Amino acid sequence: MPAPFEAYLFDAGGVLVLPDPTVLGPLLSPYGGSVDAEHHRRAHYAGMAAKAAVEADERTWHHYDGAYVHHLGVDESDHGEAAMLLGRTRSPHLWRYPIHESVSALSAFEAAGIPIGVVSNASGQIEATLTRARICQVGPGPGAEVLCIVDSEVVGVAKPDPLIFEFALRHLGSIPRHRIAYIGDSMTMDVAGSRAAGLTPILIDPFDDHAAADVQRIASLHDLLI
Ligand SMILES: [Mg+2]
């Protein structure tokens, strides 16, 4: 179990939101893919593990797409076309489906008075997405109150470049960096980037896909609150 930290920063994709299964389900069901949101959740993390296995960069998604359709139960003969379609329809605006246990955990962090924020490789949309979904916002509102929502497109630097974290750290005063945890679902973007910034990386790995990884792992953000 990770030691308690003085502040927590979160990735958005795969930590707070997932690619919307209410869109991807019908997209892939003609190929035999499941429309069950839980199967899509599993497929997302399998896709991230496939990316990690080849150390794919942020722009390389075909390993993810192949693992995703496989775990969704797409017919073997249709893997290629289904994965192609998943790739061709990828939009950052569809990464909007709330991970409900993460949303409740954010509220618990806020209630405990623990500083929290978001650092995301995104396309200029993530603050509006998180606010619209009532997950979190900067300042008071219907979701959890966070100190910052850093969007790589807005600040002009993206993970794994450790500089992106400076835009969040300026909100965290004098807290020592190693006492700040960064929780993400990508070994290459999140773990490597936050470690390079001097933060303590934690990988969210709900299906135990990264048992051999050299990093602290949690199954849920609630694991940080115990
Ligand atoms: Mg992510």
mmCIF file of C-alpha atoms and ligand atoms in Angstrom:
data_model
loop_
_atom_site.group_PDB
_atom_site.id
_atom_site.type_symbol
_atom_site.label_atom_id
_atom_site.label_comp_id
_atom_site.label_asym_id
_atom_site.label_seq_id
_atom_site.Cartn_x
_atom_site.Cartn_y
_atom_site.Cartn_z
ATOM 1 C CA MET A 1 0.000 0.000 0.000
ATOM 2 C CA PRO A 2 1.441 3.407 -0.922
ATOM 3 C CA ALA A 3 2.357 5.672 1.965
ATOM 4 C CA PRO A 4 0.093 8.663 2.406
ATOM 5 C CA PHE A 5 1.261 11.714 0.531
ATOM 6 C CA GLU A 6 0.769 15.427 1.139
ATOM 7 C CA ALA A 7 -0.801 16.059 -2.257
ATOM 8 C CA TYR A 8 -2.045 14.061 -5.227
ATOM 9 C CA LEU A 9 -2.014 14.828 -8.935
ATOM 10 C CA PHE A 10 -4.020 12.711 -11.340
ATOM 11 C CA ASP A 11 -3.882 11.827 -14.995
ATOM 12 C CA ALA A 12 -7.327 12.155 -16.625
ATOM 13 C CA GLY A 13 -7.581 9.396 -19.270
ATOM 14 C CA GLY A 14 -7.785 5.987 -17.620
ATOM 15 C CA VAL A 15 -7.829 7.529 -14.136
ATOM 16 C CA LEU A 16 -10.861 9.838 -14.144
ATOM 17 C CA VAL A 17 -12.444 9.110 -17.542
ATOM 18 C CA LEU A 18 -12.465 6.366 -20.164
ATOM 19 C CA PRO A 19 -13.210 6.363 -23.902
ATOM 20 C CA ASP A 20 -17.001 6.467 -23.984
ATOM 21 C CA PRO A 21 -18.295 2.861 -24.183
ATOM 22 C CA THR A 22 -21.791 4.087 -25.089
ATOM 23 C CA VAL A 23 -20.239 5.196 -28.397
ATOM 24 C CA LEU A 24 -17.568 2.528 -28.872
ATOM 25 C CA GLY A 25 -19.962 -0.312 -28.002
ATOM 26 C CA PRO A 26 -22.282 0.196 -30.969
ATOM 27 C CA LEU A 27 -19.256 1.062 -33.146
ATOM 28 C CA LEU A 28 -17.683 -2.333 -32.551
ATOM 29 C CA SER A 29 -20.690 -4.581 -31.895
ATOM 30 C CA PRO A 30 -21.160 -5.462 -35.595
ATOM 31 C CA TYR A 31 -17.759 -7.196 -35.333
ATOM 32 C CA GLY A 32 -18.838 -9.176 -32.276
ATOM 33 C CA GLY A 33 -17.568 -6.686 -29.690
ATOM 34 C CA SER A 34 -19.316 -6.401 -26.346
ATOM 35 C CA VAL A 35 -21.374 -3.325 -25.512
ATOM 36 C CA ASP A 36 -20.915 -3.905 -21.750
ATOM 37 C CA ALA A 37 -19.185 -0.888 -20.180
ATOM 38 C CA GLU A 38 -17.233 -3.148 -17.820
ATOM 39 C CA HIS A 39 -15.783 -5.048 -20.777
ATOM 40 C CA HIS A 40 -14.745 -1.734 -22.309
ATOM 41 C CA ARG A 41 -13.073 -0.740 -19.048
ATOM 42 C CA ARG A 42 -11.100 -3.959 -19.087
ATOM 43 C CA ALA A 43 -10.250 -3.433 -22.775
ATOM 44 C CA HIS A 44 -8.861 0.050 -22.058
ATOM 45 C CA TYR A 45 -6.356 -1.181 -19.470
ATOM 46 C CA ALA A 46 -5.413 -4.119 -21.691
ATOM 47 C CA GLY A 47 -4.733 -1.580 -24.417
ATOM 48 C CA MET A 48 -2.542 0.481 -22.107
ATOM 49 C CA ALA A 49 -0.609 -2.651 -21.134
ATOM 50 C CA ALA A 50 -0.089 -3.424 -24.832
ATOM 51 C CA LYS A 51 1.299 0.084 -25.317
ATOM 52 C CA ALA A 52 3.588 -0.338 -22.318
ATOM 53 C CA ALA A 53 4.899 -3.655 -23.637
ATOM 54 C CA VAL A 54 6.345 -1.914 -26.707
ATOM 55 C CA GLU A 55 6.979 1.457 -25.017
ATOM 56 C CA ALA A 56 4.684 3.109 -27.557
ATOM 57 C CA ASP A 57 4.671 6.902 -27.536
ATOM 58 C CA GLU A 58 1.618 9.131 -27.187
ATOM 59 C CA ARG A 59 0.848 9.125 -30.894
ATOM 60 C CA THR A 60 1.117 5.362 -31.415
ATOM 61 C CA TRP A 61 -2.128 3.574 -30.712
ATOM 62 C CA HIS A 62 -2.342 0.493 -32.967
ATOM 63 C CA HIS A 63 -1.116 -1.851 -30.221
ATOM 64 C CA TYR A 64 -3.816 -0.404 -27.958
ATOM 65 C CA ASP A 65 -6.474 -0.780 -30.643
ATOM 66 C CA GLY A 66 -5.580 -4.419 -31.284
ATOM 67 C CA ALA A 67 -5.652 -5.346 -27.608
ATOM 68 C CA TYR A 68 -8.877 -3.390 -27.098
ATOM 69 C CA VAL A 69 -10.868 -5.216 -29.763
ATOM 70 C CA HIS A 70 -9.392 -8.558 -28.677
ATOM 71 C CA HIS A 71 -10.529 -8.067 -25.067
ATOM 72 C CA LEU A 72 -13.934 -6.907 -26.269
ATOM 73 C CA GLY A 73 -14.493 -10.288 -27.882
ATOM 74 C CA VAL A 74 -14.336 -9.098 -31.487
ATOM 75 C CA ASP A 75 -14.270 -12.018 -33.907
ATOM 76 C CA GLU A 76 -10.708 -13.019 -34.774
ATOM 77 C CA SER A 77 -11.286 -12.538 -38.497
ATOM 78 C CA ASP A 78 -12.502 -8.973 -37.881
ATOM 79 C CA HIS A 79 -9.690 -7.806 -35.597
ATOM 80 C CA GLY A 80 -7.929 -5.848 -38.302
ATOM 81 C CA GLU A 81 -10.945 -3.905 -39.521
ATOM 82 C CA ALA A 82 -12.351 -3.302 -36.030
ATOM 83 C CA ALA A 83 -8.985 -2.056 -34.747
ATOM 84 C CA MET A 84 -8.635 0.195 -37.794
ATOM 85 C CA LEU A 85 -12.087 1.673 -37.195
ATOM 86 C CA LEU A 86 -11.344 2.200 -33.502
ATOM 87 C CA GLY A 87 -8.191 4.060 -34.477
ATOM 88 C CA ARG A 88 -9.845 6.135 -37.190
ATOM 89 C CA THR A 89 -12.627 7.308 -34.882
ATOM 90 C CA ARG A 90 -10.399 8.163 -31.899
ATOM 91 C CA SER A 91 -11.207 11.626 -30.556
ATOM 92 C CA PRO A 92 -10.009 13.200 -27.328
ATOM 93 C CA HIS A 93 -13.563 14.497 -26.901
ATOM 94 C CA LEU A 94 -14.821 10.922 -26.470
ATOM 95 C CA TRP A 95 -12.599 10.398 -23.411
ATOM 96 C CA ARG A 96 -15.483 11.554 -21.265
ATOM 97 C CA TYR A 97 -17.022 8.517 -19.520
ATOM 98 C CA PRO A 98 -16.577 8.965 -15.750
ATOM 99 C CA ILE A 99 -14.900 6.266 -13.680
ATOM 100 C CA HIS A 100 -17.369 6.447 -10.834
ATOM 101 C CA GLU A 101 -15.125 5.063 -8.103
ATOM 102 C CA SER A 102 -12.539 7.686 -9.030
ATOM 103 C CA VAL A 103 -15.140 10.429 -8.817
ATOM 104 C CA SER A 104 -16.140 9.343 -5.322
ATOM 105 C CA ALA A 105 -12.483 9.154 -4.313
ATOM 106 C CA LEU A 106 -11.883 12.729 -5.496
ATOM 107 C CA SER A 107 -14.716 13.873 -3.273
ATOM 108 C CA ALA A 108 -13.123 12.065 -0.345
ATOM 109 C CA PHE A 109 -9.771 13.759 -0.987
ATOM 110 C CA GLU A 110 -11.521 17.113 -1.100
ATOM 111 C CA ALA A 111 -13.442 16.386 2.103
ATOM 112 C CA ALA A 112 -10.181 15.467 3.834
ATOM 113 C CA GLY A 113 -8.635 18.766 2.791
ATOM 114 C CA ILE A 114 -5.894 17.068 0.749
ATOM 115 C CA PRO A 115 -4.594 19.158 -2.170
ATOM 116 C CA ILE A 116 -5.461 17.567 -5.533
ATOM 117 C CA GLY A 117 -5.036 18.487 -9.187
ATOM 118 C CA VAL A 118 -5.050 17.085 -12.719
ATOM 119 C CA VAL A 119 -2.218 16.889 -15.280
ATOM 120 C CA SER A 120 -3.329 15.507 -18.654
ATOM 121 C CA ASN A 121 -1.972 15.043 -22.141
ATOM 122 C CA ALA A 122 -5.016 16.421 -23.909
ATOM 123 C CA SER A 123 -6.172 18.625 -26.763
ATOM 124 C CA GLY A 124 -7.376 21.757 -25.019
ATOM 125 C CA GLN A 125 -10.670 20.108 -24.063
ATOM 126 C CA ILE A 126 -10.028 18.263 -20.817
ATOM 127 C CA GLU A 127 -10.986 20.984 -18.330
ATOM 128 C CA ALA A 128 -14.371 21.433 -20.045
ATOM 129 C CA THR A 129 -14.860 17.655 -20.256
ATOM 130 C CA LEU A 130 -14.172 17.098 -16.548
ATOM 131 C CA THR A 131 -16.348 20.051 -15.566
ATOM 132 C CA ARG A 132 -19.226 19.013 -17.847
ATOM 133 C CA ALA A 133 -19.143 15.468 -16.478
ATOM 134 C CA ARG A 134 -19.246 16.892 -12.925
ATOM 135 C CA ILE A 135 -16.052 15.053 -12.058
ATOM 136 C CA CYS A 136 -14.010 18.045 -10.903
ATOM 137 C CA GLN A 137 -13.406 21.697 -11.586
ATOM 138 C CA VAL A 138 -11.044 24.450 -10.520
ATOM 139 C CA GLY A 139 -12.830 26.222 -7.683
ATOM 140 C CA PRO A 140 -16.231 25.434 -6.207
ATOM 141 C CA GLY A 141 -18.772 23.523 -8.283
ATOM 142 C CA PRO A 142 -20.722 20.293 -8.637
ATOM 143 C CA GLY A 143 -17.633 18.090 -8.846
ATOM 144 C CA ALA A 144 -14.588 17.886 -6.604
ATOM 145 C CA GLU A 145 -12.659 21.126 -6.251
ATOM 146 C CA VAL A 146 -9.147 20.809 -7.654
ATOM 147 C CA LEU A 147 -6.287 23.297 -7.590
ATOM 148 C CA CYS A 148 -5.547 22.989 -11.293
ATOM 149 C CA ILE A 149 -6.390 21.127 -14.480
ATOM 150 C CA VAL A 150 -3.254 21.208 -16.636
ATOM 151 C CA ASP A 151 -3.864 20.428 -20.332
ATOM 152 C CA SER A 152 -0.759 19.745 -22.431
ATOM 153 C CA GLU A 153 -2.223 21.528 -25.438
ATOM 154 C CA VAL A 154 -2.871 24.648 -23.369
ATOM 155 C CA VAL A 155 0.541 24.773 -21.673
ATOM 156 C CA GLY A 156 2.532 23.643 -24.712
ATOM 157 C CA VAL A 157 4.387 20.738 -23.136
ATOM 158 C CA ALA A 158 3.276 17.105 -22.817
ATOM 159 C CA LYS A 159 4.184 14.070 -20.710
ATOM 160 C CA PRO A 160 6.648 12.416 -20.523
ATOM 161 C CA ASP A 161 8.389 15.816 -20.526
ATOM 162 C CA PRO A 162 8.674 16.516 -16.791
ATOM 163 C CA LEU A 163 8.204 20.246 -17.391
ATOM 164 C CA ILE A 164 4.432 19.797 -17.677
ATOM 165 C CA PHE A 165 4.275 19.089 -13.950
ATOM 166 C CA GLU A 166 5.668 22.545 -13.124
ATOM 167 C CA PHE A 167 2.294 24.026 -14.102
ATOM 168 C CA ALA A 168 0.681 22.014 -11.296
ATOM 169 C CA LEU A 169 3.499 22.269 -8.766
ATOM 170 C CA ARG A 170 3.172 26.043 -8.659
ATOM 171 C CA HIS A 171 -0.185 25.430 -6.941
ATOM 172 C CA LEU A 172 1.327 23.162 -4.285
ATOM 173 C CA GLY A 173 3.557 25.604 -2.439
ATOM 174 C CA SER A 174 6.535 24.134 -0.632
ATOM 175 C CA ILE A 175 5.467 20.481 -0.459
ATOM 176 C CA PRO A 176 8.549 18.335 -1.198
ATOM 177 C CA ARG A 177 8.199 16.731 -4.600
ATOM 178 C CA HIS A 178 8.620 13.174 -3.398
ATOM 179 C CA ARG A 179 5.681 13.757 -1.037
ATOM 180 C CA ILE A 180 3.450 14.435 -4.037
ATOM 181 C CA ALA A 181 2.028 11.378 -5.814
ATOM 182 C CA TYR A 182 1.133 11.336 -9.493
ATOM 183 C CA ILE A 183 -1.368 8.663 -10.454
ATOM 184 C CA GLY A 184 -1.572 7.561 -14.070
ATOM 185 C CA ASP A 185 -2.285 4.541 -16.253
ATOM 186 C CA SER A 186 0.668 4.822 -18.639
ATOM 187 C CA MET A 187 4.122 3.487 -17.847
ATOM 188 C CA THR A 188 5.797 5.553 -20.547
ATOM 189 C CA MET A 189 3.914 8.842 -20.185
ATOM 190 C CA ASP A 190 2.883 8.992 -16.541
ATOM 191 C CA VAL A 191 5.346 6.926 -14.542
ATOM 192 C CA ALA A 192 8.427 7.997 -16.485
ATOM 193 C CA GLY A 193 7.345 11.641 -16.716
ATOM 194 C CA SER A 194 6.380 12.171 -13.091
ATOM 195 C CA ARG A 195 9.446 10.288 -11.835
ATOM 196 C CA ALA A 196 11.645 12.573 -13.929
ATOM 197 C CA ALA A 197 9.906 15.545 -12.303
ATOM 198 C CA GLY A 198 10.818 14.229 -8.848
ATOM 199 C CA LEU A 199 7.279 13.203 -7.927
ATOM 200 C CA THR A 200 6.333 9.722 -6.716
ATOM 201 C CA PRO A 201 4.610 7.819 -9.529
ATOM 202 C CA ILE A 202 1.759 5.425 -8.830
ATOM 203 C CA LEU A 203 0.275 3.254 -11.568
ATOM 204 C CA ILE A 204 -3.450 2.532 -11.575
ATOM 205 C CA ASP A 205 -3.585 -1.108 -12.627
ATOM 206 C CA PRO A 206 -7.019 -2.535 -11.769
ATOM 207 C CA PHE A 207 -6.496 -5.794 -13.650
ATOM 208 C CA ASP A 208 -2.960 -6.507 -12.476
ATOM 209 C CA ASP A 209 -1.546 -6.163 -15.988
ATOM 210 C CA HIS A 210 1.775 -4.736 -14.752
ATOM 211 C CA ALA A 211 2.767 -7.142 -11.978
ATOM 212 C CA ALA A 212 6.446 -6.960 -12.940
ATOM 213 C CA ALA A 213 6.586 -3.170 -13.276
ATOM 214 C CA ASP A 214 9.032 -1.217 -11.121
ATOM 215 C CA VAL A 215 6.435 1.130 -9.624
ATOM 216 C CA GLN A 216 3.861 1.258 -6.853
ATOM 217 C CA ARG A 217 0.476 0.098 -8.123
ATOM 218 C CA ILE A 218 -3.109 0.548 -6.999
ATOM 219 C CA ALA A 219 -6.368 -0.961 -8.214
ATOM 220 C CA SER A 220 -8.486 2.085 -7.365
ATOM 221 C CA LEU A 221 -7.983 5.639 -6.143
ATOM 222 C CA HIS A 222 -9.711 4.502 -2.956
ATOM 223 C CA ASP A 223 -6.583 2.499 -2.168
ATOM 224 C CA LEU A 224 -4.896 5.860 -1.513
ATOM 225 C CA LEU A 225 -7.449 6.827 1.121
ATOM 226 C CA ILE A 226 -7.054 3.870 3.451
HETATM 227 MG MG MG B 1 -3.965 8.129 -19.075
#
